[in-house]
Tab-separated table of C-alpha atoms in Angstrom:
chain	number	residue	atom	x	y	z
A	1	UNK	CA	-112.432	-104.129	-9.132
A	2	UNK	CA	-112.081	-107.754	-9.559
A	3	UNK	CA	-112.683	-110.242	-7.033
A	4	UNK	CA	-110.694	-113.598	-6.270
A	5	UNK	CA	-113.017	-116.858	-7.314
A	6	UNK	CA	-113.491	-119.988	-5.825
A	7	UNK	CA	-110.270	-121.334	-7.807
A	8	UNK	CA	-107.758	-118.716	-6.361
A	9	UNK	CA	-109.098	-118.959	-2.541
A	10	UNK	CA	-108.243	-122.931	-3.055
A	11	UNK	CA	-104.344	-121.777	-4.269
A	12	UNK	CA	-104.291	-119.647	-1.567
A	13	UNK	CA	-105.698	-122.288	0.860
A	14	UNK	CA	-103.321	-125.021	-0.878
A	15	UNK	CA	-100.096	-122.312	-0.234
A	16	UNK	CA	-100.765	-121.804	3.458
A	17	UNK	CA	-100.551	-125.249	4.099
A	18	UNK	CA	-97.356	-125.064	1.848
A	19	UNK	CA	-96.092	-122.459	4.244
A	20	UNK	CA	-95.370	-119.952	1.819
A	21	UNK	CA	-95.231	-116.032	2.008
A	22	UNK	CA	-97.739	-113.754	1.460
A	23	UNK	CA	-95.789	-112.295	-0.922
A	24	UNK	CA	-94.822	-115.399	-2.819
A	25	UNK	CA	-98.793	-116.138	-2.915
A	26	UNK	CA	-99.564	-112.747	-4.481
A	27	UNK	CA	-96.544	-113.194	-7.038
A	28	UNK	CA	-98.458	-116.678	-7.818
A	29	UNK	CA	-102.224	-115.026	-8.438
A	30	UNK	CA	-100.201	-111.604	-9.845
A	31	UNK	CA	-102.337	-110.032	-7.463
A	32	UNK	CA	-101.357	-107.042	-4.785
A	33	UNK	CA	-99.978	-108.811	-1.126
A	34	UNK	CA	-102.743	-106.565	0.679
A	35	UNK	CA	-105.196	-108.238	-1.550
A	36	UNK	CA	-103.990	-111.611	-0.139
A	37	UNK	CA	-103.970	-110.487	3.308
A	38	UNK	CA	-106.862	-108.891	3.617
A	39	UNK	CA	-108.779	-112.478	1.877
A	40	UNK	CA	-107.268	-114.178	4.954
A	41	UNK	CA	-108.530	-111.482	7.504
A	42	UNK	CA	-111.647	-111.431	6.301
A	43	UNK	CA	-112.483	-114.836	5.914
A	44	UNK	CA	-110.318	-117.256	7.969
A	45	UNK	CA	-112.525	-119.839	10.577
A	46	UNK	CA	-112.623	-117.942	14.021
A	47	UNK	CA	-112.363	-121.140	15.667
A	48	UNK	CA	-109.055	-122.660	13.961
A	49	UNK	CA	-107.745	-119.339	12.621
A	50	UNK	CA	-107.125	-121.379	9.622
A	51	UNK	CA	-108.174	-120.265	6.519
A	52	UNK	CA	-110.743	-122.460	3.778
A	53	UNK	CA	-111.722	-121.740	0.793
A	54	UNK	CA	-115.200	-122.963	0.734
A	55	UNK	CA	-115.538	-120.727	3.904
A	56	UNK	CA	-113.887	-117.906	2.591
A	57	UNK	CA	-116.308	-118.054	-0.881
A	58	UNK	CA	-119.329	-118.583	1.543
A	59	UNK	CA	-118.497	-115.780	3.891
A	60	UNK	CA	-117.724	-113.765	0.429
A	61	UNK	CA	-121.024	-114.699	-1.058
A	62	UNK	CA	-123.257	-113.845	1.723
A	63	UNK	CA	-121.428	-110.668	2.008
A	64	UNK	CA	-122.442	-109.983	-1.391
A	65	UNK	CA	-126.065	-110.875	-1.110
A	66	UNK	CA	-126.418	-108.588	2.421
A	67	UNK	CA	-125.240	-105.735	0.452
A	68	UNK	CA	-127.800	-102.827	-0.249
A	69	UNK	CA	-128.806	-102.346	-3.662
A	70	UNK	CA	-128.602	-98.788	-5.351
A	71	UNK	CA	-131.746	-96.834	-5.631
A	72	UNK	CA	-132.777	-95.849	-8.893
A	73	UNK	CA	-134.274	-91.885	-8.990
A	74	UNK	CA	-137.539	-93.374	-10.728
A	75	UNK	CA	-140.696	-90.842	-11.538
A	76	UNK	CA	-141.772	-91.569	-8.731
A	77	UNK	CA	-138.860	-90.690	-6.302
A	78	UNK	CA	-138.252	-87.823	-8.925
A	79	UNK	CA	-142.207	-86.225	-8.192
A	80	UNK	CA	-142.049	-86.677	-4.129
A	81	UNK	CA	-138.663	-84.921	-4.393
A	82	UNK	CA	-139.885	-82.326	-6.276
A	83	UNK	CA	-143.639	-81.948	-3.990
A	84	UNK	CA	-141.307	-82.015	-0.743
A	85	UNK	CA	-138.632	-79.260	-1.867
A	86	UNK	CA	-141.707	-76.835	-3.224
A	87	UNK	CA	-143.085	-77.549	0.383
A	88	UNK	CA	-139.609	-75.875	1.186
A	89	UNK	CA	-137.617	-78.673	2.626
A	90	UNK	CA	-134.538	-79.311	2.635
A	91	UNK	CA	-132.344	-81.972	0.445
A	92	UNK	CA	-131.272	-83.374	4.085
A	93	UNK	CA	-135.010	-83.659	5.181
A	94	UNK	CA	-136.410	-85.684	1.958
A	95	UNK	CA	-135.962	-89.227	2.717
């Protein structure tokens, strides 16, 4: 899954203002129209309603950063699993 960059939120900030489709801005990035419109859901100002780019890539970017990390199963995770299941619990109780 690809993600739109900085360049392609400024076309599709640049198009608004042109007043064209959604549609006609997909066809222009050769990207889906639900791509498009969910970019402008997401990150449009809640004040104005209008949409920015720099906003849009800020808003994107701290998304990205808030976003949990996936745990490894290290030796250690792998010998606590292992000491809690002989201690018969569960898979749904380790944590």
């Amino acid at each position: 899954m690809s993600h739109l960059k900085l360049e392609q939120r400024y076309v599709i900030e640049t198009l608004l203002q042109e007043k064209y489709t959604l549609n006609k801005i997909a066809e222009h990035l050769n990207v889906c129209k639900s791509v498009i419109t969910r970019e402008i859901q997401r990150n449009c100002d809640q004040r104005s309603g209008k949409y920015k780019a720099v906003l849009a890539q800020s808003k994107y970017e701290t998304r990205k950063e808030e976003k949990t990390q996936k745990c490894r199963f290290t030796d250690d995770i792998k010998s606590y699993v292992k000491f809690k299941l002989g201690k018969k619990f569960s898979p749904e109780q380790i944590y």
